[in-house]
Short mmCIF file of C-alpha atoms in Angstrom, two decimals:
data_model
loop_
_atom_site.label_atom_id
_atom_site.label_comp_id
_atom_site.label_asym_id
_atom_site.label_seq_id
_atom_site.Cartn_x
_atom_site.Cartn_y
_atom_site.Cartn_z
CA MET B 886 74.18 -79.90 -73.03
CA SER B 887 72.27 -82.80 -74.54
CA ASP B 888 68.61 -82.59 -75.44
CA ALA B 889 67.79 -85.18 -72.74
CA LYS B 890 69.43 -83.10 -70.01
CA LYS B 891 67.66 -79.95 -71.24
CA THR B 892 64.28 -81.72 -71.07
CA THR B 893 65.00 -83.04 -67.60
CA GLY B 894 65.95 -79.56 -66.39
CA VAL B 895 62.81 -78.00 -67.77
CA ILE B 896 60.60 -80.62 -66.12
CA ALA B 897 62.40 -80.22 -62.79
CA GLY B 898 62.00 -76.44 -62.98
CA ARG B 899 58.30 -76.71 -63.71
CA ALA B 900 57.83 -79.16 -60.82
CA THR B 901 59.60 -76.81 -58.42
CA THR B 902 57.54 -73.85 -59.60
CA GLY B 903 54.31 -75.84 -59.35
CA ALA B 904 55.11 -77.01 -55.83
CA ALA B 905 55.81 -73.47 -54.76
CA ALA B 906 52.52 -72.28 -56.25
CA ILE B 907 50.61 -75.01 -54.42
CA ALA B 908 52.31 -74.12 -51.16
CA VAL B 909 51.35 -70.45 -51.58
CA ALA B 910 47.77 -71.41 -52.41
CA VAL B 911 47.51 -73.59 -49.32
CA LEU B 912 48.92 -70.81 -47.17
CA LEU B 913 46.46 -68.27 -48.58
CA ALA B 914 43.57 -70.67 -48.14
CA GLY B 915 44.52 -71.10 -44.50
CA CYS B 916 44.41 -67.33 -43.98
CA SER B 917 41.14 -66.84 -45.85
CA PRO B 918 38.20 -65.80 -43.62
CA SER B 919 35.90 -68.09 -45.61
CA ALA B 920 37.91 -71.20 -44.88
CA PRO B 921 35.76 -73.98 -43.37
CA THR B 922 36.31 -74.86 -39.71
CA SER B 923 35.67 -78.03 -37.80
CA GLU B 924 33.44 -76.19 -35.24
CA THR B 925 29.78 -75.36 -35.95
CA THR B 926 27.50 -72.82 -34.25
CA PRO B 927 24.82 -74.59 -32.15
CA THR B 928 21.22 -73.94 -33.24
CA ALA B 929 18.41 -73.59 -30.68
CA SER B 930 15.67 -76.17 -31.00
CA VAL B 931 12.03 -75.28 -31.61
CA GLU B 932 11.24 -76.01 -27.95
CA GLU B 933 14.11 -73.81 -26.75
CA ARG B 934 12.98 -70.92 -28.94
CA TYR B 935 9.40 -71.38 -27.69
CA GLN B 936 10.51 -71.26 -24.06
CA GLU B 937 12.57 -68.13 -24.76
CA GLN B 938 9.48 -66.50 -26.26
CA LEU B 939 7.38 -67.38 -23.19
CA ALA B 940 10.06 -65.98 -20.91
CA GLU B 941 10.02 -62.70 -22.84
CA GLN B 942 6.21 -62.53 -22.68
CA ARG B 943 6.33 -63.07 -18.92
CA LEU B 944 8.75 -60.17 -18.42
CA GLU B 945 6.62 -57.91 -20.63
CA SER B 946 3.49 -58.72 -18.60
CA LEU B 947 4.88 -58.26 -15.08
CA VAL B 948 3.86 -55.12 -13.15
CA ASP B 949 4.95 -53.51 -9.90
CA PRO B 950 2.62 -54.37 -7.00
CA ILE B 951 0.39 -51.59 -5.71
CA SER B 952 1.53 -52.47 -2.18
CA PRO B 953 3.99 -54.97 -0.65
CA LEU B 954 3.03 -58.59 -1.27
CA PRO B 955 1.71 -60.54 1.71
CA ALA B 956 3.00 -63.84 3.02
CA ALA B 957 1.50 -66.91 1.35
CA ALA B 958 -0.17 -68.10 4.56
CA PRO B 959 -2.54 -67.95 6.28
CA THR B 960 -5.25 -67.46 3.68
CA THR B 961 -7.84 -64.71 4.16
CA PRO B 962 -11.03 -66.10 5.76
CA ALA B 963 -14.30 -65.91 3.82
CA GLY B 964 -16.40 -62.91 4.82
CA THR B 965 -13.39 -60.68 5.53
CA THR B 966 -13.54 -56.98 4.63
CA LEU B 967 -10.18 -55.51 3.61
CA GLY B 968 -8.99 -51.94 3.16
CA ASP B 969 -7.80 -50.09 0.06
CA GLY B 970 -4.66 -51.65 -1.39
CA GLU B 971 -4.79 -54.60 1.02
CA TRP B 972 -4.10 -57.99 -0.57
CA ALA B 973 -6.37 -60.98 -0.10
CA VAL B 974 -4.53 -64.30 0.16
CA VAL B 975 -6.57 -67.13 -1.35
CA GLY B 976 -5.99 -70.77 -2.14
CA ARG B 977 -6.85 -71.98 -5.62
CA GLU B 978 -6.83 -75.26 -7.49
CA TRP B 979 -6.63 -76.31 -11.13
CA ALA B 980 -9.74 -78.39 -11.71
CA SER B 981 -8.03 -80.49 -14.39
CA ASP B 982 -5.17 -81.91 -12.31
CA GLN B 983 -5.82 -80.58 -8.78
CA THR B 984 -2.63 -78.51 -8.80
CA THR B 985 -2.84 -76.12 -5.83
CA MET B 986 -1.49 -72.60 -5.47
CA THR B 987 -1.77 -69.57 -3.21
CA VAL B 988 -2.59 -66.30 -4.95
CA GLY B 989 -2.76 -62.67 -3.85
CA VAL B 990 -5.56 -60.46 -5.24
CA VAL B 991 -6.29 -56.74 -4.83
CA PRO B 992 -8.48 -54.23 -6.74
CA ILE B 993 -6.58 -51.05 -7.60
CA SER B 994 -9.07 -48.74 -9.37
CA ALA B 995 -12.68 -48.45 -10.52
CA THR B 996 -13.39 -46.10 -13.44
CA PRO B 997 -16.96 -45.21 -14.56
CA GLY B 998 -17.54 -45.27 -18.30
CA ASP B 999 -20.15 -44.19 -20.84
CA LEU B 1000 -22.23 -46.92 -22.45
CA GLU B 1001 -22.89 -45.20 -25.78
CA ALA B 1002 -19.36 -43.90 -26.21
CA ASP B 1003 -17.50 -46.96 -24.98
CA PHE B 1004 -19.73 -49.43 -26.82
CA ALA B 1005 -20.10 -47.36 -29.97
CA TYR B 1006 -18.87 -50.27 -32.10
CA VAL B 1007 -21.87 -52.36 -30.98
CA PRO B 1008 -25.04 -52.02 -33.16
CA ASP B 1009 -27.69 -49.83 -31.54
CA ASP B 1010 -30.22 -52.65 -31.17
CA GLU B 1011 -27.69 -54.88 -29.45
CA ARG B 1012 -26.46 -52.10 -27.17
CA ALA B 1013 -30.09 -51.37 -26.20
CA LYS B 1014 -30.40 -54.94 -24.89
CA LEU B 1015 -27.88 -54.08 -22.18
CA GLY B 1016 -30.47 -51.77 -20.62
CA ASP B 1017 -30.11 -48.41 -18.87
CA VAL B 1018 -26.73 -49.09 -17.31
CA THR B 1019 -23.37 -47.46 -16.64
CA PRO B 1020 -20.21 -49.49 -17.20
CA LEU B 1021 -17.61 -49.62 -14.43
CA TYR B 1022 -14.07 -50.74 -15.26
CA VAL B 1023 -12.38 -52.43 -12.31
CA ASP B 1024 -8.61 -52.90 -12.52
CA TYR B 1025 -7.01 -55.46 -10.24
CA GLN B 1026 -3.66 -57.12 -9.58
CA TYR B 1027 -2.93 -60.73 -8.77
CA ALA B 1028 0.27 -62.45 -7.71
CA LEU B 1029 1.66 -65.95 -7.30
CA LEU B 1030 2.55 -66.35 -3.62
CA GLU B 1031 3.06 -70.10 -3.45
CA GLY B 1032 3.07 -72.92 -5.98
CA GLU B 1033 4.35 -73.41 -9.51
CA ARG B 1034 1.62 -71.71 -11.56
CA MET B 1035 -1.71 -69.94 -11.30
CA TYR B 1036 -4.72 -69.55 -13.49
CA PRO B 1037 -6.33 -66.16 -14.23
CA ALA B 1038 -8.02 -64.22 -11.44
CA MET B 1039 -10.76 -62.68 -13.58
CA THR B 1040 -13.38 -65.38 -13.07
CA ALA B 1041 -13.70 -64.68 -9.35
CA VAL B 1042 -13.56 -60.85 -9.33
CA GLN B 1043 -17.12 -59.59 -8.67
CA LEU B 1044 -18.91 -56.29 -8.06
CA VAL B 1045 -21.53 -56.04 -5.31
CA LEU B 1046 -24.40 -53.56 -5.83
CA SER B 1047 -26.41 -51.55 -3.29
CA ASP B 1048 -29.32 -54.02 -3.41
CA GLY B 1049 -27.00 -56.92 -2.52
CA SER B 1050 -26.91 -58.38 -6.03
CA LEU B 1051 -23.86 -58.88 -8.23
CA ALA B 1052 -23.38 -56.61 -11.23
CA ASP B 1053 -23.80 -58.11 -14.68
CA ILE B 1054 -20.92 -58.51 -17.09
CA PRO B 1055 -21.71 -57.22 -20.62
CA ILE B 1056 -22.40 -59.98 -23.12
CA ILE B 1057 -22.62 -58.98 -26.78
CA VAL B 1058 -23.76 -61.10 -29.73
CA GLY B 1059 -21.35 -63.98 -30.22
CA GLY B 1060 -19.97 -63.57 -26.71
CA LEU B 1061 -17.94 -60.51 -27.68
CA GLY B 1062 -17.37 -57.96 -24.93
CA PRO B 1063 -15.43 -54.67 -24.79
CA SER B 1064 -12.70 -56.23 -22.65
CA GLN B 1065 -11.71 -58.26 -25.71
CA THR B 1066 -11.40 -55.31 -28.06
CA ASP B 1067 -10.91 -51.99 -26.30
CA ALA B 1068 -7.78 -50.57 -24.68
CA PHE B 1069 -9.67 -48.84 -21.87
CA CYS B 1070 -10.05 -52.19 -20.11
CA ALA B 1071 -6.99 -54.29 -20.80
CA ARG B 1072 -7.53 -58.02 -20.35
CA GLU B 1073 -5.26 -59.83 -17.95
CA PRO B 1074 -2.47 -61.78 -19.66
CA ALA B 1075 -2.70 -65.54 -19.97
CA ALA B 1076 -0.22 -65.85 -17.13
CA SER B 1077 -0.93 -69.56 -16.68
CA ASP B 1078 0.96 -70.12 -19.95
CA PHE B 1079 4.17 -68.50 -18.69
CA PRO B 1080 7.06 -70.13 -16.80
CA GLN B 1081 6.03 -68.41 -13.57
CA GLU B 1082 7.95 -67.62 -10.41
CA VAL B 1083 6.73 -66.94 -6.89
CA GLY B 1084 6.33 -63.18 -6.54
CA ASP B 1085 5.16 -62.58 -10.13
CA VAL B 1086 2.52 -59.82 -10.26
CA TYR B 1087 0.11 -59.25 -13.17
CA GLN B 1088 -2.74 -56.85 -13.83
CA GLY B 1089 -6.12 -57.11 -15.51
CA CYS B 1090 -9.45 -55.30 -15.89
CA LYS B 1091 -13.05 -56.41 -15.76
CA ILE B 1092 -16.16 -54.60 -17.02
CA PHE B 1093 -19.37 -54.50 -14.95
CA LEU B 1094 -22.76 -52.93 -15.75
CA ILE B 1095 -24.49 -50.91 -13.02
CA PRO B 1096 -28.27 -50.47 -13.54
CA LYS B 1097 -29.81 -47.03 -13.13
CA GLY B 1098 -30.86 -46.46 -9.52
CA LEU B 1099 -28.23 -48.73 -8.02
CA ASP B 1100 -24.68 -48.09 -6.84
CA ALA B 1101 -21.54 -50.20 -6.61
CA VAL B 1102 -20.70 -50.76 -2.94
CA SER B 1103 -17.78 -53.20 -2.97
CA VAL B 1104 -15.47 -55.33 -5.05
CA GLN B 1105 -15.52 -58.99 -4.09
CA TRP B 1106 -13.37 -62.07 -4.56
CA GLY B 1107 -15.86 -64.92 -4.60
CA GLY B 1108 -17.57 -67.62 -6.56
CA GLU B 1109 -15.12 -70.48 -5.92
CA GLY B 1110 -13.80 -72.65 -3.12
CA VAL B 1111 -14.61 -71.48 0.42
CA TYR B 1112 -15.62 -68.09 -1.04
CA THR B 1113 -18.59 -69.46 -3.00
CA THR B 1114 -21.18 -68.31 -0.46
CA GLU B 1115 -19.27 -65.50 1.27
CA GLY B 1116 -16.47 -63.64 -0.44
CA VAL B 1117 -13.66 -61.32 0.57
CA ARG B 1118 -14.63 -57.66 0.01
CA TRP B 1119 -12.97 -54.29 -0.50
CA PRO B 1120 -14.46 -50.77 -0.70
CA ILE B 1121 -14.77 -49.43 -4.24
CA PRO B 1122 -11.28 -48.08 -5.07
CA ALA B 1123 -10.83 -44.61 -6.55
CA ALA B 1124 -10.43 -44.21 -10.30
#
C-alpha cells in the first residue's frame, strides 16, 4: 500500500473514532441530571410572599368562638344588657375612608391581678402613681360578621365601676402598659392588617384599674357611634 493510501486510512479512522466519541458524549450529556432544560421554576414575587405571610398570621391568630356567632343584623340597640357569653352585634366605621362593617363582641373572662407582682418591672415611684388599685384583666372575643375588614375592638371595651364611673387604664411613663409586655394579658392581634373573611374570630385582653373601695359591676361596649352615651353591657364574667 502506498504512503498516500496509508495516510488517508489513518485520517479516516481517526475521524470515525472522533465522531463516535462525540456521539457518546452527546448521549451522556442528554442523560446527565445536571443538563439544562428549557423550563424554569417560577419565583413568587415580593407581594405574593407578603400576602402568604399575612395569610399565615391570620390562621395563627384565629380562635374558636366562646358561643355560636350571631347573625350580622340587626345590630344590638344601645342600652341593652346581655347575658354571659352573649354576643353584641355592632356597626363600625373606618374613620379614614368610611368603610363600614358589622362586628360581634363578647367578654369571656375577668381575672383579678396583683399590682405589685404584675407591675414589678415598673419603678416603685411610677407604680405608686397608679394609686391604691387592683388590676382586672378582661379577655374578650370579636368577630367579623359583615364587611371586608374590621379594626381592633379594644378601644371600645370598657369597665363600669360601682359608682357609675369607668375604670382607668394603666398608663406608665412613655405610654408603656403591661398589655404591651406581659403574657398574662395578651394584646389582640392587628387583625385589620390580615386578609379577613366573614366569620373570623380573634381574642384580646384589656387591663383596668379598680380603686380601693369600688367594685367592677359590668363590662361595656361603648365610646363610639350610637354607643357613645349609652353602651351595651354584660355582667362581669368569671375568671
